[in-house]
PDB file of N, CA and C in Angstrom:
ATOM      1  N   MET A   1     125.091  13.222 288.200  1.00 43.00           N
ATOM      2  CA  MET A   1     124.660  12.842 289.234  1.00 43.00           C
ATOM      3  C   MET A   1     125.813  12.333 289.915  1.00 43.00           C
ATOM      4  N   GLY A   2     126.051  12.418 291.465  1.00 42.00           N
ATOM      5  CA  GLY A   2     127.293  11.453 291.910  1.00 42.00           C
ATOM      6  C   GLY A   2     127.090  10.371 292.233  1.00 42.00           C
ATOM      7  N   PRO A   3     128.074  10.026 292.962  1.00 44.00           N
ATOM      8  CA  PRO A   3     127.800   8.532 292.955  1.00 44.00           C
ATOM      9  C   PRO A   3     126.999   8.108 294.470  1.00 44.00           C
ATOM     10  N   ARG A   4     126.245   6.885 294.486  1.00 49.00           N
ATOM     11  CA  ARG A   4     125.248   6.698 295.486  1.00 49.00           C
ATOM     12  C   ARG A   4     126.294   5.630 296.448  1.00 49.00           C
ATOM     13  N   ILE A   5     125.720   6.029 297.637  1.00 46.00           N
ATOM     14  CA  ILE A   5     126.461   5.515 298.912  1.00 46.00           C
ATOM     15  C   ILE A   5     125.082   4.733 299.390  1.00 46.00           C
ATOM     16  N   TYR A   6     125.153   3.241 299.737  1.00 49.00           N
ATOM     17  CA  TYR A   6     124.473   2.394 300.373  1.00 49.00           C
ATOM     18  C   TYR A   6     124.970   1.930 301.531  1.00 49.00           C
ATOM     19  N   VAL A   7     124.552   1.914 302.856  1.00 51.00           N
ATOM     20  CA  VAL A   7     124.808   1.453 304.150  1.00 51.00           C
ATOM     21  C   VAL A   7     123.916   0.309 304.321  1.00 51.00           C
ATOM     22  N   PHE A   8     124.398  -0.646 304.593  1.00 52.00           N
ATOM     23  CA  PHE A   8     123.700  -2.047 305.423  1.00 52.00           C
ATOM     24  C   PHE A   8     124.032  -2.140 306.618  1.00 52.00           C
ATOM     25  N   TYR A   9     123.227  -2.415 307.441  1.00 48.00           N
ATOM     26  CA  TYR A   9     123.550  -2.626 308.709  1.00 48.00           C
ATOM     27  C   TYR A   9     122.998  -4.126 309.105  1.00 48.00           C
ATOM     28  N   ARG A  10     123.700  -4.940 309.853  1.00 46.00           N
ATOM     29  CA  ARG A  10     123.133  -6.186 310.443  1.00 46.00           C
ATOM     30  C   ARG A  10     123.946  -6.288 311.685  1.00 46.00           C
ATOM     31  N   SER A  11     123.213  -7.255 312.616  1.00 40.00           N
ATOM     32  CA  SER A  11     123.685  -6.821 314.155  1.00 40.00           C
ATOM     33  C   SER A  11     123.904  -8.583 314.329  1.00 40.00           C
ATOM     34  N   ALA A  12     123.533  -9.301 313.071  1.00 39.00           N
ATOM     35  CA  ALA A  12     123.979 -10.851 313.977  1.00 39.00           C
ATOM     36  C   ALA A  12     125.274 -11.341 313.788  1.00 39.00           C
ATOM     37  N   VAL A  13     126.028 -11.807 314.324  1.00 38.00           N
ATOM     38  CA  VAL A  13     127.306 -12.513 314.283  1.00 38.00           C
ATOM     39  C   VAL A  13     127.483 -13.475 313.336  1.00 38.00           C
ATOM     40  N   GLU A  14     126.316 -14.459 313.537  1.00 38.00           N
ATOM     41  CA  GLU A  14     126.816 -15.414 312.317  1.00 38.00           C
ATOM     42  C   GLU A  14     126.955 -14.977 310.809  1.00 38.00           C
ATOM     43  N   LEU A  15     126.852 -13.772 310.740  1.00 41.00           N
ATOM     44  CA  LEU A  15     126.782 -13.593 309.396  1.00 41.00           C
ATOM     45  C   LEU A  15     128.239 -13.067 308.666  1.00 41.00           C
ATOM     46  N   CYS A  16     129.073 -12.650 309.745  1.00 41.00           N
ATOM     47  CA  CYS A  16     130.210 -12.878 309.341  1.00 41.00           C
ATOM     48  C   CYS A  16     131.083 -14.182 309.187  1.00 41.00           C
ATOM     49  N   VAL A  17     131.821 -14.294 308.204  1.00 41.00           N
ATOM     50  CA  VAL A  17     132.493 -15.344 308.027  1.00 41.00           C
ATOM     51  C   VAL A  17     133.860 -15.159 307.279  1.00 41.00           C
ATOM     52  N   PRO A  18     135.289 -15.501 307.886  1.00 48.00           N
ATOM     53  CA  PRO A  18     136.311 -14.705 307.344  1.00 48.00           C
ATOM     54  C   PRO A  18     136.371 -15.144 305.857  1.00 48.00           C
ATOM     55  N   MET A  19     136.741 -14.494 305.144  1.00 62.00           N
ATOM     56  CA  MET A  19     137.397 -14.497 303.590  1.00 62.00           C
ATOM     57  C   MET A  19     135.919 -14.845 302.697  1.00 62.00           C
ATOM     58  N   SER A  20     134.942 -15.026 303.434  1.00 77.00           N
ATOM     59  CA  SER A  20     133.475 -15.295 302.425  1.00 77.00           C
ATOM     60  C   SER A  20     132.523 -14.685 303.193  1.00 77.00           C
ATOM     61  N   LEU A  21     131.402 -14.201 302.753  1.00 83.00           N
ATOM     62  CA  LEU A  21     130.156 -13.712 302.980  1.00 83.00           C
ATOM     63  C   LEU A  21     129.308 -14.801 303.365  1.00 83.00           C
ATOM     64  N   SER A  22     128.601 -15.018 304.270  1.00 84.00           N
ATOM     65  CA  SER A  22     127.246 -16.128 304.546  1.00 84.00           C
ATOM     66  C   SER A  22     126.249 -15.672 303.554  1.00 84.00           C
ATOM     67  N   ASN A  23     125.651 -17.247 303.425  1.00 89.00           N
ATOM     68  CA  ASN A  23     124.615 -17.354 302.454  1.00 89.00           C
ATOM     69  C   ASN A  23     123.122 -16.343 303.150  1.00 89.00           C
ATOM     70  N   ALA A  24     123.378 -16.329 304.471  1.00 88.00           N
ATOM     71  CA  ALA A  24     122.353 -15.606 304.475  1.00 88.00           C
ATOM     72  C   ALA A  24     122.593 -13.950 304.410  1.00 88.00           C
ATOM     73  N   LEU A  25     123.686 -13.612 304.771  1.00 86.00           N
ATOM     74  CA  LEU A  25     123.952 -12.412 304.428  1.00 86.00           C
ATOM     75  C   LEU A  25     123.957 -11.739 302.803  1.00 86.00           C
ATOM     76  N   LEU A  26     124.623 -12.846 302.054  1.00 90.00           N
ATOM     77  CA  LEU A  26     124.097 -12.507 300.537  1.00 90.00           C
ATOM     78  C   LEU A  26     122.539 -12.459 300.079  1.00 90.00           C
ATOM     79  N   ASN A  27     121.770 -13.302 300.665  1.00 91.00           N
ATOM     80  CA  ASN A  27     120.444 -13.472 300.336  1.00 91.00           C
ATOM     81  C   ASN A  27     119.872 -12.359 301.009  1.00 91.00           C
ATOM     82  N   GLU A  28     120.082 -11.772 301.776  1.00 89.00           N
ATOM     83  CA  GLU A  28     119.774 -10.553 302.534  1.00 89.00           C
ATOM     84  C   GLU A  28     120.427  -9.152 301.765  1.00 89.00           C
ATOM     85  N   LEU A  29     121.363  -8.990 300.931  1.00 89.00           N
ATOM     86  CA  LEU A  29     122.152  -8.081 300.427  1.00 89.00           C
ATOM     87  C   LEU A  29     121.032  -8.335 298.782  1.00 89.00           C
ATOM     88  N   ASN A  30     121.042  -9.342 298.526  1.00 90.00           N
ATOM     89  CA  ASN A  30     120.293  -9.309 297.050  1.00 90.00           C
ATOM     90  C   ASN A  30     118.851  -8.776 297.249  1.00 90.00           C
ATOM     91  N   ASP A  31     118.219  -8.954 298.489  1.00 91.00           N
ATOM     92  CA  ASP A  31     116.989  -8.716 298.857  1.00 91.00           C
ATOM     93  C   ASP A  31     116.653  -6.795 299.015  1.00 91.00           C
ATOM     94  N   LYS A  32     117.960  -6.530 299.506  1.00 89.00           N
ATOM     95  CA  LYS A  32     118.122  -4.949 299.715  1.00 89.00           C
ATOM     96  C   LYS A  32     118.466  -4.163 298.677  1.00 89.00           C
ATOM     97  N   LEU A  33     119.453  -4.812 297.575  1.00 90.00           N
ATOM     98  CA  LEU A  33     119.892  -4.400 296.690  1.00 90.00           C
ATOM     99  C   LEU A  33     118.665  -3.684 295.438  1.00 90.00           C
ATOM    100  N   SER A  34     117.950  -5.328 295.698  1.00 91.00           N
ATOM    101  CA  SER A  34     116.714  -5.127 294.790  1.00 91.00           C
ATOM    102  C   SER A  34     115.754  -3.980 295.011  1.00 91.00           C
ATOM    103  N   GLU A  35     115.693  -3.975 296.305  1.00 90.00           N
ATOM    104  CA  GLU A  35     114.290  -2.586 296.692  1.00 90.00           C
ATOM    105  C   GLU A  35     115.090  -1.761 296.615  1.00 90.00           C
ATOM    106  N   LEU A  36     116.427  -1.089 296.522  1.00 88.00           N
ATOM    107  CA  LEU A  36     116.987   0.145 296.289  1.00 88.00           C
ATOM    108  C   LEU A  36     116.901   0.348 295.099  1.00 88.00           C
ATOM    109  N   LEU A  37     117.210  -0.350 293.963  1.00 88.00           N
ATOM    110  CA  LEU A  37     117.041  -0.309 292.697  1.00 88.00           C
ATOM    111  C   LEU A  37     116.246  -0.228 292.189  1.00 88.00           C
ATOM    112  N   GLY A  38     115.149  -0.926 292.846  1.00 91.00           N
ATOM    113  CA  GLY A  38     113.571  -0.956 292.017  1.00 91.00           C
ATOM    114  C   GLY A  38     113.393  -2.471 290.848  1.00 91.00           C
ATOM    115  N   SER A  39     114.612  -3.356 291.120  1.00 92.00           N
ATOM    116  CA  SER A  39     114.349  -4.393 289.975  1.00 92.00           C
ATOM    117  C   SER A  39     115.308  -5.671 290.626  1.00 92.00           C
ATOM    118  N   ARG A  40     114.707  -6.467 290.403  1.00 92.00           N
ATOM    119  CA  ARG A  40     115.187  -7.922 290.923  1.00 92.00           C
ATOM    120  C   ARG A  40     117.130  -7.723 290.545  1.00 92.00           C
ATOM    121  N   THR A  41     117.547  -8.364 291.208  1.00 89.00           N
ATOM    122  CA  THR A  41     119.262  -8.244 290.817  1.00 89.00           C
ATOM    123  C   THR A  41     119.677  -9.481 291.707  1.00 89.00           C
ATOM    124  N   VAL A  42     120.818 -10.177 291.183  1.00 91.00           N
ATOM    125  CA  VAL A  42     121.451 -10.744 291.566  1.00 91.00           C
ATOM    126  C   VAL A  42     123.034 -10.896 292.203  1.00 91.00           C
ATOM    127  N   ILE A  43     123.415 -11.172 293.182  1.00 92.00           N
ATOM    128  CA  ILE A  43     124.717 -11.262 293.079  1.00 92.00           C
ATOM    129  C   ILE A  43     125.673 -12.525 292.740  1.00 92.00           C
ATOM    130  N   ASP A  44     126.330 -11.893 291.299  1.00 93.00           N
ATOM    131  CA  ASP A  44     127.031 -13.151 290.878  1.00 93.00           C
ATOM    132  C   ASP A  44     128.426 -13.404 291.330  1.00 93.00           C
ATOM    133  N   ASP A  45     129.189 -12.226 292.075  1.00 92.00           N
ATOM    134  CA  ASP A  45     130.178 -12.735 292.637  1.00 92.00           C
ATOM    135  C   ASP A  45     130.467 -11.663 293.594  1.00 92.00           C
ATOM    136  N   HIS A  46     131.431 -12.051 294.738  1.00 91.00           N
ATOM    137  CA  HIS A  46     132.096 -11.187 295.756  1.00 91.00           C
ATOM    138  C   HIS A  46     133.155 -11.542 295.900  1.00 91.00           C
ATOM    139  N   ALA A  47     134.388 -10.626 296.649  1.00 89.00           N
ATOM    140  CA  ALA A  47     135.673 -10.693 296.930  1.00 89.00           C
ATOM    141  C   ALA A  47     136.305  -9.819 297.813  1.00 89.00           C
ATOM    142  N   PRO A  48     136.922 -10.565 298.886  1.00 87.00           N
ATOM    143  CA  PRO A  48     137.455  -9.419 299.684  1.00 87.00           C
ATOM    144  C   PRO A  48     138.474  -8.534 298.762  1.00 87.00           C
ATOM    145  N   ILE A  49     138.327  -6.919 299.930  1.00 85.00           N
ATOM    146  CA  ILE A  49     139.361  -6.250 299.829  1.00 85.00           C
ATOM    147  C   ILE A  49     139.769  -5.849 301.173  1.00 85.00           C
ATOM    148  N   GLY A  50     141.324  -5.631 300.626  1.00 79.00           N
ATOM    149  CA  GLY A  50     142.097  -5.607 301.924  1.00 79.00           C
ATOM    150  C   GLY A  50     142.158  -4.164 302.285  1.00 79.00           C
ATOM    151  N   GLY A  51     142.897  -4.086 303.489  1.00 69.00           N
ATOM    152  CA  GLY A  51     143.123  -2.886 303.753  1.00 69.00           C
ATOM    153  C   GLY A  51     142.568  -2.352 305.277  1.00 69.00           C
ATOM    154  N   GLY A  52     141.671  -2.746 305.572  1.00 66.00           N
ATOM    155  CA  GLY A  52     140.700  -2.182 306.769  1.00 66.00           C
ATOM    156  C   GLY A  52     141.242  -3.022 308.176  1.00 66.00           C
ATOM    157  N   SER A  53     141.323  -2.527 309.167  1.00 70.00           N
ATOM    158  CA  SER A  53     141.401  -3.395 310.281  1.00 70.00           C
ATOM    159  C   SER A  53     140.270  -2.971 311.027  1.00 70.00           C
ATOM    160  N   ILE A  54     139.439  -2.366 310.843  1.00 74.00           N
ATOM    161  CA  ILE A  54     138.082  -2.776 311.822  1.00 74.00           C
ATOM    162  C   ILE A  54     136.900  -3.396 311.282  1.00 74.00           C
ATOM    163  N   ASN A  55     136.589  -2.884 309.768  1.00 77.00           N
ATOM    164  CA  ASN A  55     135.811  -3.763 309.032  1.00 77.00           C
ATOM    165  C   ASN A  55     136.229  -4.418 307.949  1.00 77.00           C
ATOM    166  N   ASP A  56     135.439  -5.423 307.739  1.00 80.00           N
ATOM    167  CA  ASP A  56     135.800  -6.181 306.427  1.00 80.00           C
ATOM    168  C   ASP A  56     135.125  -5.459 305.435  1.00 80.00           C
ATOM    169  N   ALA A  57     136.188  -5.414 304.171  1.00 85.00           N
ATOM    170  CA  ALA A  57     135.324  -4.852 303.036  1.00 85.00           C
ATOM    171  C   ALA A  57     135.266  -5.757 301.932  1.00 85.00           C
ATOM    172  N   TRP A  58     134.163  -5.631 301.174  1.00 87.00           N
ATOM    173  CA  TRP A  58     134.225  -6.360 299.990  1.00 87.00           C
ATOM    174  C   TRP A  58     133.890  -5.792 298.608  1.00 87.00           C
ATOM    175  N   LYS A  59     133.993  -6.505 297.517  1.00 89.00           N
ATOM    176  CA  LYS A  59     133.312  -5.720 296.278  1.00 89.00           C
ATOM    177  C   LYS A  59     132.123  -6.721 295.818  1.00 89.00           C
ATOM    178  N   VAL A  60     131.057  -6.491 295.882  1.00 90.00           N
ATOM    179  CA  VAL A  60     129.906  -7.223 295.480  1.00 90.00           C
ATOM    180  C   VAL A  60     129.566  -6.867 294.116  1.00 90.00           C
ATOM    181  N   VAL A  61     129.757  -7.888 293.096  1.00 91.00           N
ATOM    182  CA  VAL A  61     129.363  -7.900 291.866  1.00 91.00           C
ATOM    183  C   VAL A  61     127.883  -8.338 291.568  1.00 91.00           C
ATOM    184  N   THR A  62     126.954  -7.356 290.698  1.00 90.00           N
ATOM    185  CA  THR A  62     125.900  -8.138 290.450  1.00 90.00           C
ATOM    186  C   THR A  62     125.251  -7.851 288.874  1.00 90.00           C
ATOM    187  N   ARG A  63     124.496  -8.332 288.721  1.00 87.00           N
ATOM    188  CA  ARG A  63     124.284  -7.987 287.238  1.00 87.00           C
ATOM    189  C   ARG A  63     123.414  -6.312 286.883  1.00 87.00           C
ATOM    190  N   SER A  64     123.534  -5.705 287.910  1.00 87.00           N
ATOM    191  CA  SER A  64     123.231  -4.253 287.953  1.00 87.00           C
ATOM    192  C   SER A  64     124.586  -3.481 288.116  1.00 87.00           C
ATOM    193  N   GLY A  65     125.309  -3.878 288.449  1.00 89.00           N
ATOM    194  CA  GLY A  65     126.994  -3.442 288.854  1.00 89.00           C
ATOM    195  C   GLY A  65     127.357  -3.661 289.595  1.00 89.00           C
ATOM    196  N   ALA A  66     128.680  -2.943 289.959  1.00 91.00           N
ATOM    197  CA  ALA A  66     129.445  -3.820 291.330  1.00 91.00           C
ATOM    198  C   ALA A  66     129.021  -2.325 292.414  1.00 91.00           C
ATOM    199  N   PHE A  67     129.249  -2.659 293.431  1.00 89.00           N
ATOM    200  CA  PHE A  67     129.222  -2.306 295.123  1.00 89.00           C
ATOM    201  C   PHE A  67     129.889  -2.819 295.900  1.00 89.00           C
ATOM    202  N   PHE A  68     130.487  -1.768 296.874  1.00 88.00           N
ATOM    203  CA  PHE A  68     131.219  -1.712 298.085  1.00 88.00           C
ATOM    204  C   PHE A  68     130.765  -2.100 299.069  1.00 88.00           C
ATOM    205  N   LEU A  69     131.074  -3.101 300.299  1.00 86.00           N
ATOM    206  CA  LEU A  69     130.136  -3.467 300.991  1.00 86.00           C
ATOM    207  C   LEU A  69     131.159  -3.325 302.259  1.00 86.00           C
ATOM    208  N   LYS A  70     130.976  -3.026 303.512  1.00 82.00           N
ATOM    209  CA  LYS A  70     131.958  -2.872 304.635  1.00 82.00           C
ATOM    210  C   LYS A  70     131.071  -3.488 305.687  1.00 82.00           C
ATOM    211  N   ASN A  71     131.635  -4.645 306.391  1.00 78.00           N
ATOM    212  CA  ASN A  71     131.043  -5.097 307.768  1.00 78.00           C
ATOM    213  C   ASN A  71     131.464  -5.535 308.600  1.00 78.00           C
ATOM    214  N   ASN A  72     131.046  -5.486 309.726  1.00 73.00           N
ATOM    215  CA  ASN A  72     132.071  -5.729 310.976  1.00 73.00           C
ATOM    216  C   ASN A  72     131.027  -6.719 311.829  1.00 73.00           C
ATOM    217  N   ARG A  73     131.788  -7.233 313.017  1.00 70.00           N
ATOM    218  CA  ARG A  73     131.155  -8.636 313.838  1.00 70.00           C
ATOM    219  C   ARG A  73     130.483  -7.382 315.234  1.00 70.00           C
ATOM    220  N   VAL A  74     129.367  -7.933 315.239  1.00 73.00           N
ATOM    221  CA  VAL A  74     128.575  -7.037 316.191  1.00 73.00           C
ATOM    222  C   VAL A  74     129.382  -7.301 318.018  1.00 73.00           C
ATOM    223  N   ASP A  75     129.845  -8.694 318.134  1.00 75.00           N
ATOM    224  CA  ASP A  75     130.808  -9.143 319.295  1.00 75.00           C
ATOM    225  C   ASP A  75     132.080  -8.396 319.532  1.00 75.00           C
ATOM    226  N   ARG A  76     132.768  -8.153 318.419  1.00 71.00           N
ATOM    227  CA  ARG A  76     133.926  -7.516 318.650  1.00 71.00           C
ATOM    228  C   ARG A  76     134.164  -5.983 318.361  1.00 71.00           C
ATOM    229  N   PHE A  77     132.874  -5.538 318.073  1.00 68.00           N
ATOM    230  CA  PHE A  77     132.959  -3.974 317.853  1.00 68.00           C
ATOM    231  C   PHE A  77     131.498  -3.237 318.185  1.00 68.00           C
ATOM    232  N   PRO A  78     130.937  -3.783 319.487  1.00 70.00           N
ATOM    233  CA  PRO A  78     129.338  -3.928 319.843  1.00 70.00           C
ATOM    234  C   PRO A  78     129.016  -1.934 319.790  1.00 70.00           C
ATOM    235  N   SER A  79     129.710  -1.329 319.628  1.00 73.00           N
ATOM    236  CA  SER A  79     129.602   0.390 319.979  1.00 73.00           C
ATOM    237  C   SER A  79     129.542   0.614 318.278  1.00 73.00           C
ATOM    238  N   LEU A  80     129.818   0.104 317.335  1.00 63.00           N
ATOM    239  CA  LEU A  80     129.821   0.414 316.015  1.00 63.00           C
ATOM    240  C   LEU A  80     128.591   0.370 315.471  1.00 63.00           C
TER     241      LEU A  80
END
């Protein structure tokens, strides 16, 4: 089976905090990952990944595995 790709969309500006993910976004990610994986998961750690110019990129580590997250600010890029 090939890799799975999960995409999360969130339009609220307050969810993007430089060099950190807000508690609101982490809670939303926990809920969505738990729903997609079929069992409750917990985010243990997250870290920014460099290289992007439009999106912020993050490694999100859970008890169910590691995931890649990219997000951007709706006020900076309203058409994305």
